[in-house]
mmCIF file of C-alpha atoms and ligand atoms in Angstrom:
data_model
loop_
_atom_site.group_PDB
_atom_site.id
_atom_site.type_symbol
_atom_site.label_atom_id
_atom_site.label_comp_id
_atom_site.label_asym_id
_atom_site.label_seq_id
_atom_site.Cartn_x
_atom_site.Cartn_y
_atom_site.Cartn_z
ATOM 1 C CA UNK A 1 5.789 -27.837 -41.286
ATOM 2 C CA UNK A 2 7.400 -25.456 -43.770
ATOM 3 C CA UNK A 3 9.018 -27.266 -46.661
ATOM 4 C CA UNK A 4 12.602 -26.060 -47.226
ATOM 5 C CA UNK A 5 13.004 -23.522 -50.084
ATOM 6 C CA UNK A 6 9.274 -22.626 -49.993
ATOM 7 C CA UNK A 7 7.519 -19.476 -48.669
ATOM 8 C CA UNK A 8 10.411 -17.250 -49.712
ATOM 9 C CA UNK A 9 10.437 -13.809 -48.062
ATOM 10 C CA UNK A 10 11.863 -12.246 -51.253
ATOM 11 C CA UNK A 11 10.025 -9.823 -53.506
ATOM 12 C CA UNK A 12 11.757 -10.376 -56.871
ATOM 13 C CA UNK A 13 10.912 -6.791 -57.912
ATOM 14 C CA UNK A 14 10.202 -7.886 -61.483
ATOM 15 C CA UNK A 15 8.614 -4.551 -62.418
ATOM 16 C CA UNK A 16 11.607 -2.490 -61.257
ATOM 17 C CA UNK A 17 14.737 -4.555 -61.865
ATOM 18 C CA UNK A 18 14.884 -3.705 -65.595
ATOM 19 C CA UNK A 19 15.827 -0.124 -64.652
ATOM 20 C CA UNK A 20 19.652 0.139 -64.140
ATOM 21 C CA UNK A 21 19.205 3.289 -62.002
ATOM 22 C CA UNK A 22 16.862 1.388 -59.688
ATOM 23 C CA UNK A 23 19.345 -1.512 -59.405
ATOM 24 C CA UNK A 24 22.087 1.028 -58.571
ATOM 25 C CA UNK A 25 19.852 2.513 -55.856
ATOM 26 C CA UNK A 26 19.530 -0.991 -54.365
ATOM 27 C CA UNK A 27 23.343 -1.288 -54.318
ATOM 28 C CA UNK A 28 23.467 2.018 -52.456
ATOM 29 C CA UNK A 29 20.742 1.037 -49.948
ATOM 30 C CA UNK A 30 22.245 1.039 -46.407
ATOM 31 C CA UNK A 31 20.645 -2.337 -45.636
ATOM 32 C CA UNK A 32 21.834 -4.089 -48.827
ATOM 33 C CA UNK A 33 23.526 -7.421 -48.160
ATOM 34 C CA UNK A 34 25.221 -10.020 -50.325
ATOM 35 C CA UNK A 35 25.565 -13.748 -49.760
ATOM 36 C CA UNK A 36 28.789 -15.162 -51.154
ATOM 37 C CA UNK A 37 29.387 -18.562 -52.664
ATOM 38 C CA UNK A 38 32.547 -20.570 -53.256
ATOM 39 C CA UNK A 39 31.851 -23.090 -55.994
ATOM 40 C CA UNK A 40 28.404 -24.535 -55.385
ATOM 41 C CA UNK A 41 28.711 -24.111 -51.612
ATOM 42 C CA UNK A 42 28.260 -21.122 -49.357
ATOM 43 C CA UNK A 43 31.501 -19.303 -48.537
ATOM 44 C CA UNK A 44 32.202 -19.251 -44.798
ATOM 45 C CA UNK A 45 32.899 -16.363 -42.443
ATOM 46 C CA UNK A 46 35.463 -16.511 -39.602
ATOM 47 C CA UNK A 47 32.896 -18.177 -37.301
ATOM 48 C CA UNK A 48 32.107 -20.899 -39.850
ATOM 49 C CA UNK A 49 28.698 -19.400 -40.732
ATOM 50 C CA UNK A 50 27.511 -18.298 -44.187
ATOM 51 C CA UNK A 51 29.533 -15.321 -45.478
ATOM 52 C CA UNK A 52 27.005 -12.465 -45.729
ATOM 53 C CA UNK A 53 28.475 -8.960 -46.121
ATOM 54 C CA UNK A 54 27.244 -5.400 -46.704
ATOM 55 C CA UNK A 55 27.037 -5.148 -50.476
ATOM 56 C CA UNK A 56 29.792 -2.488 -50.759
ATOM 57 C CA UNK A 57 32.215 -4.727 -48.895
ATOM 58 C CA UNK A 58 31.281 -7.763 -51.007
ATOM 59 C CA UNK A 59 31.804 -5.734 -54.199
ATOM 60 C CA UNK A 60 35.449 -5.100 -53.301
ATOM 61 C CA UNK A 61 36.257 -8.840 -53.178
ATOM 62 C CA UNK A 62 37.447 -10.756 -56.273
ATOM 63 C CA UNK A 63 34.153 -11.992 -57.770
ATOM 64 C CA UNK A 64 33.457 -14.292 -60.671
ATOM 65 C CA UNK A 65 31.604 -12.948 -63.719
ATOM 66 C CA UNK A 66 29.191 -11.172 -63.731
ATOM 67 C CA UNK A 67 29.800 -9.924 -60.166
ATOM 68 C CA UNK A 68 26.941 -9.067 -57.843
ATOM 69 C CA UNK A 69 23.518 -10.343 -58.841
ATOM 70 C CA UNK A 70 20.260 -8.880 -57.516
ATOM 71 C CA UNK A 71 18.060 -11.479 -55.800
ATOM 72 C CA UNK A 72 15.168 -9.388 -54.485
ATOM 73 C CA UNK A 73 13.923 -7.418 -51.496
ATOM 74 C CA UNK A 74 13.296 -8.795 -48.029
ATOM 75 C CA UNK A 75 11.007 -6.320 -46.222
ATOM 76 C CA UNK A 76 12.424 -3.607 -48.488
ATOM 77 C CA UNK A 77 16.066 -4.542 -47.877
ATOM 78 C CA UNK A 78 17.943 -5.651 -51.009
ATOM 79 C CA UNK A 79 19.711 -9.004 -51.220
ATOM 80 C CA UNK A 80 22.505 -9.679 -53.689
ATOM 81 C CA UNK A 81 24.673 -12.732 -54.347
ATOM 82 C CA UNK A 82 28.000 -13.467 -55.998
ATOM 83 C CA UNK A 83 30.506 -16.268 -56.483
ATOM 84 C CA UNK A 84 34.004 -15.662 -55.136
ATOM 85 C CA UNK A 85 37.155 -16.440 -57.091
ATOM 86 C CA UNK A 86 38.889 -19.543 -55.681
ATOM 87 C CA UNK A 87 40.944 -19.088 -52.511
ATOM 88 C CA UNK A 88 39.230 -15.914 -51.268
ATOM 89 C CA UNK A 89 37.222 -17.583 -48.486
ATOM 90 C CA UNK A 90 36.765 -21.033 -47.069
ATOM 91 C CA UNK A 91 34.200 -23.171 -48.807
ATOM 92 C CA UNK A 92 31.303 -24.490 -46.719
ATOM 93 C CA UNK A 93 29.970 -28.052 -46.658
ATOM 94 C CA UNK A 94 27.686 -29.583 -49.279
ATOM 95 C CA UNK A 95 24.885 -27.061 -49.906
ATOM 96 C CA UNK A 96 22.187 -29.541 -48.778
ATOM 97 C CA UNK A 97 23.766 -29.529 -45.339
ATOM 98 C CA UNK A 98 23.989 -25.706 -45.185
ATOM 99 C CA UNK A 99 20.382 -25.304 -46.351
ATOM 100 C CA UNK A 100 19.132 -27.809 -43.774
ATOM 101 C CA UNK A 101 20.864 -25.893 -40.980
ATOM 102 C CA UNK A 102 19.848 -22.374 -42.089
ATOM 103 C CA UNK A 103 16.681 -20.637 -40.840
ATOM 104 C CA UNK A 104 13.878 -21.253 -43.414
ATOM 105 C CA UNK A 105 13.865 -17.682 -44.820
ATOM 106 C CA UNK A 106 17.620 -17.742 -45.374
ATOM 107 C CA UNK A 107 17.454 -21.202 -46.966
ATOM 108 C CA UNK A 108 15.022 -19.719 -49.541
ATOM 109 C CA UNK A 109 17.327 -16.771 -50.263
ATOM 110 C CA UNK A 110 20.449 -18.931 -50.453
ATOM 111 C CA UNK A 111 18.671 -21.491 -52.664
ATOM 112 C CA UNK A 112 17.551 -18.816 -55.133
ATOM 113 C CA UNK A 113 21.098 -17.429 -55.135
ATOM 114 C CA UNK A 114 22.635 -20.828 -55.829
ATOM 115 C CA UNK A 115 20.316 -21.640 -58.739
ATOM 116 C CA UNK A 116 20.984 -18.258 -60.382
ATOM 117 C CA UNK A 117 24.752 -18.280 -59.801
ATOM 118 C CA UNK A 118 25.178 -21.812 -61.182
ATOM 119 C CA UNK A 119 23.144 -20.823 -64.237
ATOM 120 C CA UNK A 120 25.285 -17.698 -64.773
ATOM 121 C CA UNK A 121 28.510 -19.674 -64.362
ATOM 122 C CA UNK A 122 27.665 -21.612 -67.548
ATOM 123 C CA UNK A 123 26.251 -18.748 -69.603
ATOM 124 C CA UNK A 124 29.116 -16.296 -70.076
ATOM 125 C CA UNK A 125 29.133 -17.264 -73.743
ATOM 126 C CA UNK A 126 25.983 -16.998 -75.878
ATOM 127 C CA UNK A 127 24.718 -20.499 -76.729
ATOM 128 C CA UNK A 128 23.324 -19.180 -80.032
ATOM 129 C CA UNK A 129 26.351 -17.477 -81.610
ATOM 130 C CA UNK A 130 29.329 -17.778 -79.250
ATOM 131 C CA UNK A 131 29.266 -14.036 -78.450
ATOM 132 C CA UNK A 132 29.883 -12.613 -74.971
ATOM 133 C CA UNK A 133 26.660 -12.290 -72.961
ATOM 134 C CA UNK A 134 26.046 -9.151 -70.944
ATOM 135 C CA UNK A 135 23.958 -9.074 -67.731
ATOM 136 C CA UNK A 136 20.646 -7.162 -67.562
ATOM 137 C CA UNK A 137 17.929 -6.881 -64.876
ATOM 138 C CA UNK A 138 20.570 -7.027 -62.138
ATOM 139 C CA UNK A 139 21.928 -10.315 -63.533
ATOM 140 C CA UNK A 140 18.586 -12.110 -63.862
ATOM 141 C CA UNK A 141 18.667 -11.884 -67.663
ATOM 142 C CA UNK A 142 21.537 -12.084 -70.146
ATOM 143 C CA UNK A 143 21.639 -10.384 -73.518
ATOM 144 C CA UNK A 144 24.032 -11.217 -76.350
ATOM 145 C CA UNK A 145 25.096 -7.993 -78.113
ATOM 146 C CA UNK A 146 26.237 -9.979 -81.192
ATOM 147 C CA UNK A 147 22.967 -11.719 -82.082
ATOM 148 C CA UNK A 148 20.471 -10.060 -79.719
ATOM 149 C CA UNK A 149 19.445 -13.343 -78.072
ATOM 150 C CA UNK A 150 18.091 -13.060 -74.541
ATOM 151 C CA UNK A 151 18.876 -15.793 -71.994
ATOM 152 C CA UNK A 152 16.832 -16.393 -68.836
ATOM 153 C CA UNK A 153 17.604 -18.524 -65.746
ATOM 154 C CA UNK A 154 16.346 -22.028 -66.368
ATOM 155 C CA UNK A 155 14.022 -24.039 -64.163
ATOM 156 C CA UNK A 156 13.677 -27.751 -64.915
ATOM 157 C CA UNK A 157 10.285 -29.229 -63.964
ATOM 158 C CA UNK A 158 10.505 -32.679 -62.366
ATOM 159 C CA UNK A 159 7.684 -34.826 -61.060
ATOM 160 C CA UNK A 160 8.171 -36.515 -57.705
ATOM 161 C CA UNK A 161 5.525 -39.044 -56.797
ATOM 162 C CA UNK A 162 4.386 -41.640 -54.357
ATOM 163 C CA UNK A 163 2.719 -44.617 -56.085
ATOM 164 C CA UNK A 164 0.063 -46.293 -53.909
ATOM 165 C CA UNK A 165 -2.667 -48.928 -54.137
ATOM 166 C CA UNK A 166 -5.038 -49.764 -51.300
ATOM 167 C CA UNK A 167 -3.081 -49.529 -48.046
ATOM 168 C CA UNK A 168 0.372 -50.016 -49.568
ATOM 169 C CA UNK A 169 2.791 -47.647 -51.281
ATOM 170 C CA UNK A 170 5.927 -48.110 -53.356
ATOM 171 C CA UNK A 171 9.272 -46.728 -52.274
ATOM 172 C CA UNK A 172 12.605 -47.243 -53.964
ATOM 173 C CA UNK A 173 16.250 -46.409 -53.599
ATOM 174 C CA UNK A 174 19.031 -45.454 -55.968
ATOM 175 C CA UNK A 175 22.520 -46.880 -55.420
ATOM 176 C CA UNK A 176 23.972 -43.354 -55.021
ATOM 177 C CA UNK A 177 21.718 -42.510 -52.042
ATOM 178 C CA UNK A 178 22.897 -42.691 -48.414
ATOM 179 C CA UNK A 179 22.787 -46.284 -47.137
ATOM 180 C CA UNK A 180 19.316 -47.429 -46.075
ATOM 181 C CA UNK A 181 17.379 -44.459 -47.491
ATOM 182 C CA UNK A 182 14.123 -45.234 -49.322
ATOM 183 C CA UNK A 183 12.136 -42.498 -51.049
ATOM 184 C CA UNK A 184 9.545 -41.583 -53.655
ATOM 185 C CA UNK A 185 10.122 -41.867 -57.408
ATOM 186 C CA UNK A 186 11.163 -38.816 -59.422
ATOM 187 C CA UNK A 187 12.114 -37.775 -62.911
ATOM 188 C CA UNK A 188 12.351 -34.835 -65.290
ATOM 189 C CA UNK A 189 9.352 -33.828 -67.361
ATOM 190 C CA UNK A 190 10.068 -34.382 -71.058
ATOM 191 C CA UNK A 191 9.160 -32.031 -73.927
ATOM 192 C CA UNK A 192 5.576 -32.526 -75.080
ATOM 193 C CA UNK A 193 4.479 -34.120 -71.825
ATOM 194 C CA UNK A 194 1.882 -33.107 -69.237
ATOM 195 C CA UNK A 195 2.789 -33.535 -65.568
ATOM 196 C CA UNK A 196 0.300 -36.415 -65.312
ATOM 197 C CA UNK A 197 1.872 -38.129 -68.329
ATOM 198 C CA UNK A 198 5.321 -37.690 -66.785
ATOM 199 C CA UNK A 199 4.060 -39.382 -63.580
ATOM 200 C CA UNK A 200 2.689 -42.309 -65.603
ATOM 201 C CA UNK A 201 5.835 -42.700 -67.702
ATOM 202 C CA UNK A 202 8.239 -42.465 -64.754
ATOM 203 C CA UNK A 203 6.245 -45.003 -62.747
ATOM 204 C CA UNK A 204 6.174 -47.446 -65.678
ATOM 205 C CA UNK A 205 9.883 -46.950 -66.431
ATOM 206 C CA UNK A 206 11.072 -47.209 -62.847
ATOM 207 C CA UNK A 207 8.837 -49.885 -61.295
ATOM 208 C CA UNK A 208 6.626 -51.193 -64.172
ATOM 209 C CA UNK A 209 3.339 -50.192 -62.546
ATOM 210 C CA UNK A 210 0.403 -48.537 -64.352
ATOM 211 C CA UNK A 211 -0.775 -45.173 -62.972
ATOM 212 C CA UNK A 212 -4.575 -44.833 -62.727
ATOM 213 C CA UNK A 213 -4.623 -41.216 -61.527
ATOM 214 C CA UNK A 214 -2.122 -38.618 -60.339
ATOM 215 C CA UNK A 215 -3.121 -35.853 -57.924
ATOM 216 C CA UNK A 216 -0.975 -32.758 -57.459
ATOM 217 C CA UNK A 217 0.003 -32.021 -53.847
ATOM 218 C CA UNK A 218 2.694 -29.301 -53.670
ATOM 219 C CA UNK A 219 5.882 -28.015 -55.276
ATOM 220 C CA UNK A 220 9.388 -27.304 -54.050
ATOM 221 C CA UNK A 221 12.190 -25.326 -55.707
ATOM 222 C CA UNK A 222 15.227 -27.630 -55.668
ATOM 223 C CA UNK A 223 18.445 -25.739 -56.463
ATOM 224 C CA UNK A 224 20.551 -28.825 -57.304
ATOM 225 C CA UNK A 225 21.102 -27.160 -59.658
ATOM 226 C CA UNK A 226 17.822 -25.826 -61.063
ATOM 227 C CA UNK A 227 14.837 -28.131 -60.570
ATOM 228 C CA UNK A 228 11.282 -27.446 -59.550
ATOM 229 C CA UNK A 229 9.909 -30.572 -57.879
ATOM 230 C CA UNK A 230 6.179 -31.070 -58.547
ATOM 231 C CA UNK A 231 4.768 -33.491 -55.981
ATOM 232 C CA UNK A 232 2.014 -36.009 -56.823
ATOM 233 C CA UNK A 233 0.187 -38.889 -55.189
ATOM 234 C CA UNK A 234 -0.203 -41.543 -57.882
ATOM 235 C CA UNK A 235 -2.794 -44.287 -57.547
ATOM 236 C CA UNK A 236 -1.505 -47.350 -59.396
ATOM 237 C CA UNK A 237 -2.845 -50.717 -60.451
ATOM 238 C CA UNK A 238 -1.720 -53.322 -57.897
ATOM 239 C CA UNK A 239 0.929 -55.648 -59.266
ATOM 240 C CA UNK A 240 4.469 -56.859 -59.019
ATOM 241 C CA UNK A 241 7.091 -54.134 -58.551
ATOM 242 C CA UNK A 242 9.896 -54.693 -61.055
ATOM 243 C CA UNK A 243 12.596 -52.065 -60.407
ATOM 244 C CA UNK A 244 14.428 -50.558 -63.351
ATOM 245 C CA UNK A 245 18.199 -51.155 -63.634
ATOM 246 C CA UNK A 246 19.081 -47.720 -62.202
ATOM 247 C CA UNK A 247 17.212 -48.513 -58.965
ATOM 248 C CA UNK A 248 18.980 -50.665 -56.381
ATOM 249 C CA UNK A 249 15.631 -51.699 -54.892
ATOM 250 C CA UNK A 250 11.920 -50.828 -54.996
ATOM 251 C CA UNK A 251 9.074 -52.594 -53.246
ATOM 252 C CA UNK A 252 5.641 -52.328 -51.700
ATOM 253 C CA UNK A 253 5.492 -51.055 -48.097
ATOM 254 C CA UNK A 254 2.576 -51.305 -45.672
ATOM 255 C CA UNK A 255 1.754 -48.355 -43.394
ATOM 256 C CA UNK A 256 3.379 -50.157 -40.464
ATOM 257 C CA UNK A 257 6.526 -50.737 -42.510
ATOM 258 C CA UNK A 258 6.664 -47.055 -43.516
ATOM 259 C CA UNK A 259 6.124 -46.016 -39.875
ATOM 260 C CA UNK A 260 9.132 -48.163 -38.973
ATOM 261 C CA UNK A 261 11.192 -46.161 -41.504
ATOM 262 C CA UNK A 262 10.519 -42.989 -39.466
ATOM 263 C CA UNK A 263 12.844 -44.467 -36.839
ATOM 264 C CA UNK A 264 16.287 -44.012 -38.386
ATOM 265 C CA UNK A 265 17.717 -46.437 -35.813
ATOM 266 C CA UNK A 266 16.181 -49.245 -37.845
ATOM 267 C CA UNK A 267 18.884 -48.924 -40.523
ATOM 268 C CA UNK A 268 16.326 -48.152 -43.226
ATOM 269 C CA UNK A 269 14.807 -44.677 -43.304
ATOM 270 C CA UNK A 270 13.046 -42.053 -45.435
ATOM 271 C CA UNK A 271 14.287 -38.519 -46.304
ATOM 272 C CA UNK A 272 14.057 -35.782 -43.637
ATOM 273 C CA UNK A 273 11.611 -32.855 -43.728
ATOM 274 C CA UNK A 274 14.083 -31.049 -45.999
ATOM 275 C CA UNK A 275 12.574 -32.810 -48.992
ATOM 276 C CA UNK A 276 9.074 -32.924 -50.527
ATOM 277 C CA UNK A 277 9.537 -36.706 -50.617
ATOM 278 C CA UNK A 278 8.956 -36.715 -46.853
ATOM 279 C CA UNK A 279 5.820 -34.577 -47.201
ATOM 280 C CA UNK A 280 4.306 -36.993 -49.746
ATOM 281 C CA UNK A 281 5.104 -40.034 -47.608
ATOM 282 C CA UNK A 282 3.660 -38.429 -44.453
ATOM 283 C CA UNK A 283 0.584 -37.283 -46.394
ATOM 284 C CA UNK A 284 -0.062 -40.912 -47.411
ATOM 285 C CA UNK A 285 0.770 -42.256 -43.963
ATOM 286 C CA UNK A 286 -1.718 -39.913 -42.285
ATOM 287 C CA UNK A 287 -4.303 -40.154 -45.058
ATOM 288 C CA UNK A 288 -7.474 -42.239 -45.255
HETATM 289 ZN ZN1 ZN B 1 24.581 -14.475 -79.467
#
C-alpha cells in the first residue's frame, strides 16, 4: 500500500533551480505542464478533472502573485503550479477528495503544489520589515529587497501516534470529524521538544496516559496546509482513559473492536488508506 503524498516522482532540482536561465529553460521545455488551483482546491477543466495545461497556456491566464512556481521534474519533464484569480475556472471539491481520487504520483505533485501555493499566498509582504518579497529559485524561496531577509516554505512537524498497552489500543475522535470516525492522536511538535517528548506530552494532554516508549514508523507530507506527519507507535502504561475537553470521545479498543471498525457499515469507522492514521492502526492490528 502506498501512503498518499509519499514516494513523489518529482526531482526538486535543488542544485539547478537557483539559476534563472535554467528556470527559463524549464518554462520553454515542450513537455512543461502547470497544475492550476482556485483557492485551496484544484481548478477544474471542462470535463471536471484537474486543470493541467501546457505551461505557456497557463502563463497567459490571470494568475495570483507570484505567477507560475516551479515544482520539479518528473522523468525530466518540468511541472509548475499557480493559483488562478477568482472566476477564471471552476473550483474543484475539497482538496482531500481530489487527492484521494488522483493517481498516487499526481496526488504527490498536487500536494506539493498546494503546500507551496498556500505558503506563497501569505508571504507577499516580508514578515520582518513589511517590504515586498520577490520570488527566487522558481518561487521556492522569497527574498525581501528592503531588508535582505530570505523566506522559505514552511513545514510544520506533527506527531501522530497510536497509544497501546498489551492487546488494546486507544483511539479517539474530535467533534469536527465525520460522524463515527475514530483515529489516532496527533499534535504539533513544540519548540525545544524531541519527537518522543511530543508523543509523551500529546498522549498525556489528550488522554492522560503515560508513554513508556515511542517507536517511529513512517512519515507523510500533509498539505493541509503544511504539515509533515511523523507516525509513532506509543506503548503506554495501562490505565483509565480520560479524554481532554477538545476530544468528543477516546477509549480503549480490543483488536476485535478495531477489526469491527474496518467495516464502515457498523456506523463507527477508522480513516481510509489516505491517511497515516490507517497505516498505524493496521500495523498494530496485524502486529504481534
Ligand atoms: Zn524585509
